[in-house]
PDB file of C-alpha atoms in Angstrom:
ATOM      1  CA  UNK A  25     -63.684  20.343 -24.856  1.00  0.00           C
ATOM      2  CA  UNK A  26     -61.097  23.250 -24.315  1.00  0.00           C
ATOM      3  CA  UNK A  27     -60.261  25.688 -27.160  1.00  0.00           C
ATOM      4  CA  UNK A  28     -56.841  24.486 -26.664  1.00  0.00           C
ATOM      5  CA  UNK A  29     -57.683  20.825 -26.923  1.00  0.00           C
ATOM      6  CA  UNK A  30     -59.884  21.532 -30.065  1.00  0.00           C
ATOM      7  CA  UNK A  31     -57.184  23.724 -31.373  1.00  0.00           C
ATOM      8  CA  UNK A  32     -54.553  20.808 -30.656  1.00  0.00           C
ATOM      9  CA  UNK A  33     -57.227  17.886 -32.145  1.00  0.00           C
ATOM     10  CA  UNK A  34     -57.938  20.459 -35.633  1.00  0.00           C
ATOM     11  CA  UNK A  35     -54.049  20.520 -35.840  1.00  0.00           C
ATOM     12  CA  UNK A  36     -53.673  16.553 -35.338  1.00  0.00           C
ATOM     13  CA  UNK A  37     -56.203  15.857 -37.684  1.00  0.00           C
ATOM     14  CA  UNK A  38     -54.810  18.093 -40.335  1.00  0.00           C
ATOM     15  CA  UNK A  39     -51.364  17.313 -39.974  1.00  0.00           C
ATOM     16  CA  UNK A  40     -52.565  13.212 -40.599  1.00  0.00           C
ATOM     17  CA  UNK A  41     -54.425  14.576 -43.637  1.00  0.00           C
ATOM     18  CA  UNK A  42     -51.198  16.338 -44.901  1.00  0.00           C
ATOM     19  CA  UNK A  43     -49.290  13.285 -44.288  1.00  0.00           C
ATOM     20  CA  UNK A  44     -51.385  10.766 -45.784  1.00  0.00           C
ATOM     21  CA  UNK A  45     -51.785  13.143 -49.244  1.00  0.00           C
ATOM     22  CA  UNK A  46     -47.511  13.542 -49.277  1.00  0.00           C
ATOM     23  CA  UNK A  47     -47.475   9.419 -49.130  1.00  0.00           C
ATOM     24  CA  UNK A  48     -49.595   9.022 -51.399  1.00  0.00           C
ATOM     25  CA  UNK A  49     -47.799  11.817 -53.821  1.00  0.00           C
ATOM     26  CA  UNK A  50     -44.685  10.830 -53.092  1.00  0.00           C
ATOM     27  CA  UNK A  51     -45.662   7.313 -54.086  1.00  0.00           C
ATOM     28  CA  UNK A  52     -47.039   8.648 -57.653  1.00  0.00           C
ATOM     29  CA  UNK A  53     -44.106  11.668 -58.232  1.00  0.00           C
ATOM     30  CA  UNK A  54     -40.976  11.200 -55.608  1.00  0.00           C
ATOM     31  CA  UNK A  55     -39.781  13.652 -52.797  1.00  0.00           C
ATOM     32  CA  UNK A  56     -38.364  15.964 -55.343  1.00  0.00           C
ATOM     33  CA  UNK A  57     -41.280  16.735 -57.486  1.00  0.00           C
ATOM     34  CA  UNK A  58     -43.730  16.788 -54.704  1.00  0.00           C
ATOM     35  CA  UNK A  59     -44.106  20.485 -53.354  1.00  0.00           C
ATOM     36  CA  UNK A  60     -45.606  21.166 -50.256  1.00  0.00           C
ATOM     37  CA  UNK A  61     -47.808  23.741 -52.843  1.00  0.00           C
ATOM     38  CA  UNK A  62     -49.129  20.114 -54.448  1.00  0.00           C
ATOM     39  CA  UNK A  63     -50.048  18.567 -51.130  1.00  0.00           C
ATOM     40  CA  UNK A  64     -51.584  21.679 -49.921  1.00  0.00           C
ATOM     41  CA  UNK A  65     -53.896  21.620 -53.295  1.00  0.00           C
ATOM     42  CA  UNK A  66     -54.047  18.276 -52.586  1.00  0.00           C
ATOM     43  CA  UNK A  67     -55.848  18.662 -49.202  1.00  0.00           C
ATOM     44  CA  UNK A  68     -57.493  21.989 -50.312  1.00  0.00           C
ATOM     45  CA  UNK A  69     -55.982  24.070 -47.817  1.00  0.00           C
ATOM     46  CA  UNK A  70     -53.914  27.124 -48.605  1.00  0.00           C
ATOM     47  CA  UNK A  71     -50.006  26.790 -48.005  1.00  0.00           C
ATOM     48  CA  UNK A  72     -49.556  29.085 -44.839  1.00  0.00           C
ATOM     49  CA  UNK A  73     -51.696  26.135 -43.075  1.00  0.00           C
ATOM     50  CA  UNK A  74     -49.311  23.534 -44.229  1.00  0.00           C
ATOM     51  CA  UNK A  75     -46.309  25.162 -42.946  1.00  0.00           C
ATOM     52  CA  UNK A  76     -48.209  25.729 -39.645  1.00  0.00           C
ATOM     53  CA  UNK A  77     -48.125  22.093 -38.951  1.00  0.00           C
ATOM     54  CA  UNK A  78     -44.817  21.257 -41.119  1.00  0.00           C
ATOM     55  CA  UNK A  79     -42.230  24.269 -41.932  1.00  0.00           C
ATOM     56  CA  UNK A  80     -40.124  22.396 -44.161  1.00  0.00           C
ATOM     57  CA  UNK A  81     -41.183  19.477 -46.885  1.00  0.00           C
ATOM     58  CA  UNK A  82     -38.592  16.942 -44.941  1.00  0.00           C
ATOM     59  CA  UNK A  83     -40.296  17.330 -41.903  1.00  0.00           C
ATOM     60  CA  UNK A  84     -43.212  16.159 -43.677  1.00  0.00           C
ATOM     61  CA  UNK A  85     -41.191  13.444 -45.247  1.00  0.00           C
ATOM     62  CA  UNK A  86     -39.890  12.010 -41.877  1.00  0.00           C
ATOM     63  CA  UNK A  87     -43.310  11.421 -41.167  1.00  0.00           C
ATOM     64  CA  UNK A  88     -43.959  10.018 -43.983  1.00  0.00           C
ATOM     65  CA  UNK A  89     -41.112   7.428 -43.527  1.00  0.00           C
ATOM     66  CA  UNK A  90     -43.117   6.783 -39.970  1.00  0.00           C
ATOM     67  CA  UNK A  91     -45.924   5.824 -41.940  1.00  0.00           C
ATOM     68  CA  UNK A  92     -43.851   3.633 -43.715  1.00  0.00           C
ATOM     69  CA  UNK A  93     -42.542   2.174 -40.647  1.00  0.00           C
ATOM     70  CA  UNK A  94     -45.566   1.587 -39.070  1.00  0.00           C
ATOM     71  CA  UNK A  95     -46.686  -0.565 -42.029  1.00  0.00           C
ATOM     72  CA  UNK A  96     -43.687  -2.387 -42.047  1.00  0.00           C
ATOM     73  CA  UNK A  97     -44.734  -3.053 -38.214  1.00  0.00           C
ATOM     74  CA  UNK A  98     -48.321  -4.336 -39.268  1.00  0.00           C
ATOM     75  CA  UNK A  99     -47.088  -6.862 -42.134  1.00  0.00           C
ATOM     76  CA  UNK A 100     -44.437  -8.502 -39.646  1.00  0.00           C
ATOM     77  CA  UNK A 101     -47.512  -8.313 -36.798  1.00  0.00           C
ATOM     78  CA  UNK A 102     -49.434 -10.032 -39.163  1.00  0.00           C
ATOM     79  CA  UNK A 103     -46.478 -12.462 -39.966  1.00  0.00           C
ATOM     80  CA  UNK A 104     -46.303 -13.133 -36.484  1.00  0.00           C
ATOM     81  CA  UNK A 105     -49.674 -15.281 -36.584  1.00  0.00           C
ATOM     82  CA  UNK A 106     -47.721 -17.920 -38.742  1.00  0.00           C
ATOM     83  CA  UNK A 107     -46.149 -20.567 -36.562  1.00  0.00           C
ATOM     84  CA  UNK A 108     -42.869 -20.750 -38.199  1.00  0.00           C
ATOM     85  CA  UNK A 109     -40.064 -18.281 -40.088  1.00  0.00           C
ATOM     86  CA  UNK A 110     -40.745 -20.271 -43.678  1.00  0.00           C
ATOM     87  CA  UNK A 111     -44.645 -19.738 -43.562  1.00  0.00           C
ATOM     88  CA  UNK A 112     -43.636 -15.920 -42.010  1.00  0.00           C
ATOM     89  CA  UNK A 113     -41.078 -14.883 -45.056  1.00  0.00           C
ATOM     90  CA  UNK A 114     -44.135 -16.755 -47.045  1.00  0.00           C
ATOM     91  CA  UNK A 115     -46.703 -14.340 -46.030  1.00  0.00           C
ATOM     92  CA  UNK A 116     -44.131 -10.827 -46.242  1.00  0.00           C
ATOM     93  CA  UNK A 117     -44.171 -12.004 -49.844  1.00  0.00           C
ATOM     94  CA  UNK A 118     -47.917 -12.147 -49.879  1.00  0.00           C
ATOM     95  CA  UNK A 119     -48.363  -8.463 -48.605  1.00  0.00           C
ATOM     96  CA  UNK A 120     -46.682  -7.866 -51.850  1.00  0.00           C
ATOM     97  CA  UNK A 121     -48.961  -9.938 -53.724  1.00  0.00           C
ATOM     98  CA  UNK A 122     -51.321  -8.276 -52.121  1.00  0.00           C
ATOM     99  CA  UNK A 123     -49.979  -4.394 -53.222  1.00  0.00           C
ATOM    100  CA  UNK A 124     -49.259  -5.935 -56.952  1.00  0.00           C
ATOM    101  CA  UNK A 125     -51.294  -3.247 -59.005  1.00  0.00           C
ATOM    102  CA  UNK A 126     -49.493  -0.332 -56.653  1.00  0.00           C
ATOM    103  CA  UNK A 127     -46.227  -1.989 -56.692  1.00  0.00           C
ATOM    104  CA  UNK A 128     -46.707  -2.051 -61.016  1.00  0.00           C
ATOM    105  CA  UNK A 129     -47.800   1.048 -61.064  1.00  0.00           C
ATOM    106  CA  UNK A 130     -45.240   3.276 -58.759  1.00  0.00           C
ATOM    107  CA  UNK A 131     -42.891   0.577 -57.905  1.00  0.00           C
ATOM    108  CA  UNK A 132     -41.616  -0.078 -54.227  1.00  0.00           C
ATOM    109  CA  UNK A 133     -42.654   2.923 -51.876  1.00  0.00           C
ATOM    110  CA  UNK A 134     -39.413   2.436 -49.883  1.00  0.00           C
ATOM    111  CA  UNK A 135     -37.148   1.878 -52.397  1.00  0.00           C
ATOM    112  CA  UNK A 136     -37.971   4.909 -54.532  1.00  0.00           C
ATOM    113  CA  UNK A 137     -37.878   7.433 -50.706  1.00  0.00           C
ATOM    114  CA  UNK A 138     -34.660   6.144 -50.396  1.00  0.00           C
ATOM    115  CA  UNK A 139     -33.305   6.154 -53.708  1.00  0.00           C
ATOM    116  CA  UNK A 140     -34.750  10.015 -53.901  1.00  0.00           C
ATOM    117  CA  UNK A 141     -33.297  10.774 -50.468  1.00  0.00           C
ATOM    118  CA  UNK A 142     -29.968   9.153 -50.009  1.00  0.00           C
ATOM    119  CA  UNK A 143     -28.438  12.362 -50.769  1.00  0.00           C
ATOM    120  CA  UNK A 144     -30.671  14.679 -50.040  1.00  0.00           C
ATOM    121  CA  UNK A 145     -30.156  15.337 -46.129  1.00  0.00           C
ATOM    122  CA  UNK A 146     -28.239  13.161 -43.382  1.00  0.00           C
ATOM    123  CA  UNK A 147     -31.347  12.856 -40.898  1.00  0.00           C
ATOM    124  CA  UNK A 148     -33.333  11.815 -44.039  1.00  0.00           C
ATOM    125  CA  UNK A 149     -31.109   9.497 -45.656  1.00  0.00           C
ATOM    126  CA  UNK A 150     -30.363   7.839 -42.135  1.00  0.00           C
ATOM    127  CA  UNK A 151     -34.156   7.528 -41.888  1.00  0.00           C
ATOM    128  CA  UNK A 152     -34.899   6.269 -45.455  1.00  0.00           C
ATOM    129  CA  UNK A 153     -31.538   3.545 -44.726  1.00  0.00           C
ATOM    130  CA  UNK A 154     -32.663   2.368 -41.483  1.00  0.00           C
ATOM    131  CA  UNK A 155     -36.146   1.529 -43.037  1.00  0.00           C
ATOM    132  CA  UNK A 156     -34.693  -0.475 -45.303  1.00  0.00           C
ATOM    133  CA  UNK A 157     -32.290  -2.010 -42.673  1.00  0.00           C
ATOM    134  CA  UNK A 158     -35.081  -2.541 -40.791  1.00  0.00           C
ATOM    135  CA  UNK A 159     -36.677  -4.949 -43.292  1.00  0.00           C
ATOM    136  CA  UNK A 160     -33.016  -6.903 -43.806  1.00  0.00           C
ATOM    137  CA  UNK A 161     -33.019  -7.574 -40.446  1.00  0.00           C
ATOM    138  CA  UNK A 162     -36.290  -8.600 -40.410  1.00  0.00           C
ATOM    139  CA  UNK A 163     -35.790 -11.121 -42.843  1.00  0.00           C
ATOM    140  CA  UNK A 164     -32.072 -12.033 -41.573  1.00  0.00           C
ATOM    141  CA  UNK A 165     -33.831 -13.310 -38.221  1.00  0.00           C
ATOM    142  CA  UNK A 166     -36.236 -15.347 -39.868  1.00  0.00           C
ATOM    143  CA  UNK A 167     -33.167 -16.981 -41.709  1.00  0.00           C
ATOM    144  CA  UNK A 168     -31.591 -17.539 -38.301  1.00  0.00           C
ATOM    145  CA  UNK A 169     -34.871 -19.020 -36.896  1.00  0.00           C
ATOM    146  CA  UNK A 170     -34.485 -21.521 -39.706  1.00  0.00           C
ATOM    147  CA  UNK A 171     -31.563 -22.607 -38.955  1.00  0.00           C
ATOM    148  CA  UNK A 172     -29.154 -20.773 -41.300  1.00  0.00           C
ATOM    149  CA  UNK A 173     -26.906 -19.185 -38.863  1.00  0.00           C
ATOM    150  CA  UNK A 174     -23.828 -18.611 -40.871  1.00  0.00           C
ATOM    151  CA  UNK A 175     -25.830 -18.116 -43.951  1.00  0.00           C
ATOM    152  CA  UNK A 176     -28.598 -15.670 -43.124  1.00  0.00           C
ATOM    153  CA  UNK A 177     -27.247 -12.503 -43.693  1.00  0.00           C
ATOM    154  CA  UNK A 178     -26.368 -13.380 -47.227  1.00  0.00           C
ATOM    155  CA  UNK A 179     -29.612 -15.181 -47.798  1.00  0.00           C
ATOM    156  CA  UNK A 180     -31.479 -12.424 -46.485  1.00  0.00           C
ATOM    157  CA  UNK A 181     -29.065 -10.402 -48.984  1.00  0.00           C
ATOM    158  CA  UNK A 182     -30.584 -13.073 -51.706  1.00  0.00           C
ATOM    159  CA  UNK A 183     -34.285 -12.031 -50.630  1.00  0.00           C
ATOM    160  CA  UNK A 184     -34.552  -8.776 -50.353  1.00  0.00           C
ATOM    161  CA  UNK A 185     -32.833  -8.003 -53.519  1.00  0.00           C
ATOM    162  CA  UNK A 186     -35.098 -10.172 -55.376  1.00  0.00           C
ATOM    163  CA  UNK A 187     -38.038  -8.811 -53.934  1.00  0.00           C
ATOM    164  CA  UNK A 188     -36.751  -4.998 -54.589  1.00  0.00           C
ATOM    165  CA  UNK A 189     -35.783  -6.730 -58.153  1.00  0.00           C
ATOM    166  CA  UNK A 190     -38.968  -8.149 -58.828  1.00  0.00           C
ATOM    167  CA  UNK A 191     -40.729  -4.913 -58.072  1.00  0.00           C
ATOM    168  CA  UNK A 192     -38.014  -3.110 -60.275  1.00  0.00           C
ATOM    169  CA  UNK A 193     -38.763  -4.904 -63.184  1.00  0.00           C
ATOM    170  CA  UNK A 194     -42.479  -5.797 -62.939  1.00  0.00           C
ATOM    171  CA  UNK A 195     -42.754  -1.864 -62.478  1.00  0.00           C
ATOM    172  CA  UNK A 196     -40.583  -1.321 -65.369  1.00  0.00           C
ATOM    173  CA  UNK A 197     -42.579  -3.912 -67.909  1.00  0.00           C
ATOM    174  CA  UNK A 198     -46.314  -2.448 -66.433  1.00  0.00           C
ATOM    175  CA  UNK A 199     -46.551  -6.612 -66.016  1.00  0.00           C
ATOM    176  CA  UNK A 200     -48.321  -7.544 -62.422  1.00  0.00           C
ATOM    177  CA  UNK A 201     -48.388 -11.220 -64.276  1.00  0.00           C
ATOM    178  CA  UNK A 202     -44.161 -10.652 -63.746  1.00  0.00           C
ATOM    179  CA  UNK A 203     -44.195  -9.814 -60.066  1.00  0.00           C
ATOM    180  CA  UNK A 204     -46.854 -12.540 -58.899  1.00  0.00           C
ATOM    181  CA  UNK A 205     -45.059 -15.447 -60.915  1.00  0.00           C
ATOM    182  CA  UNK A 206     -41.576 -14.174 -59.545  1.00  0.00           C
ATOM    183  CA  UNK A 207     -43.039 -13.974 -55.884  1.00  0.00           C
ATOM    184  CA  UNK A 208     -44.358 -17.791 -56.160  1.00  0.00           C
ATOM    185  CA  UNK A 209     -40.804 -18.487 -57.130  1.00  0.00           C
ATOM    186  CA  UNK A 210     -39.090 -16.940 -54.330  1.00  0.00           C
ATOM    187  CA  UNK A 211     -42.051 -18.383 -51.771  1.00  0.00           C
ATOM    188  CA  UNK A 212     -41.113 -22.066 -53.864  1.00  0.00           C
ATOM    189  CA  UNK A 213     -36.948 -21.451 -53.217  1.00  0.00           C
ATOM    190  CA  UNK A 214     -38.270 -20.389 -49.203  1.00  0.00           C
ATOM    191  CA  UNK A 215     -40.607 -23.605 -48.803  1.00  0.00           C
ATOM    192  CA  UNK A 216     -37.534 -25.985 -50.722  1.00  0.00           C
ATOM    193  CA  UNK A 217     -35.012 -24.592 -47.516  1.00  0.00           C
TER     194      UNK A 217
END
């Protein structure tokens, strides 16, 4: 291997590490109280080698909305092995099921970015909006492929707000026993359509 390949392959592989500690701080503490000094003692490496790979904490934090994004991507991949839009909404509420304790503990990942960034910058508010568009539409087709034309924006509306709800208020109680009987309900209301 070239110098300039392992040079470019060391960089890589610390710039993944330095993304994966800001999600998961940014999960626990928010973009504001996260310092690029806490991810750097994080990932034990002194600060001058974060800002080699990111100069500014919201160019870390649009990568950290990719990572977002590209989990959004797998759940609606993994959607995609259901047959119809019912049994594919059915499952997106599962992957919550699935991220219960998290979801209790920190509440919604995507939720709290955007709340914490909707003023902060315009390239990172249109970034933290257009995730959570992203999952509206998401759901909105899956309405349409059910044959609620007319009405799937607004019960896509319905949804998502009970999902981001749900997650509000389990989160706020510490009750995981909240956010798993509220998800059956909303899969029940999906299966009664």
């Amino acid at each position: 291997m070239q110098e300039n390949q392992k040079d470019q392959t060391t960089t890589d592989t610390t710039a993944d590490r330095l993304v994966l500690s800001a999600l998961a701080l940014m999960r626990k503490q928010g973009y504001h109280k996260t310092t690029l000094e806490d991810i750097a003692d994080d990932v034990c490496l002194p600060l001058d080698k974060v800002t080699d790979c990111f100069a500014t904490k919201a160019d870390l934090c649009l990568q950290v909305l990719d990572r977002h994004n590209e989990h959004l991507s797998e759940i609606f991949s993994k959607t995609e092995e259901q047959s119809n839009p019912r049994q594919r909404l059915s499952s997106l509420i599962d992957s919550l099921v699935d991220e219960g304790e998290s979801l209790v503990k920190y509440g919604c990942p995507i939720t709290r970015l955007f709340l914490d960034l909707k003023n902060e910058s315009p390239e990172l508010e249109q970034a933290a909006t257009a995730l959570v568009n992203r999952r509206l539409e998401w759901i909105t087709e899956q309405f349409r492929l059910m044959s609620f034309v007319d009405e799937a924006p607004d019960l896509a509306a319905r949804l998502t707000g009970a999902l981001y709800g749900v997650t509000l208020l389990s989160s706020a109680a510490g009750d995981e026993t909240i956010l798993r009987n509220q998800l059956n309900q909303l899969k029940s209301w999906i299966r009664s359509m």
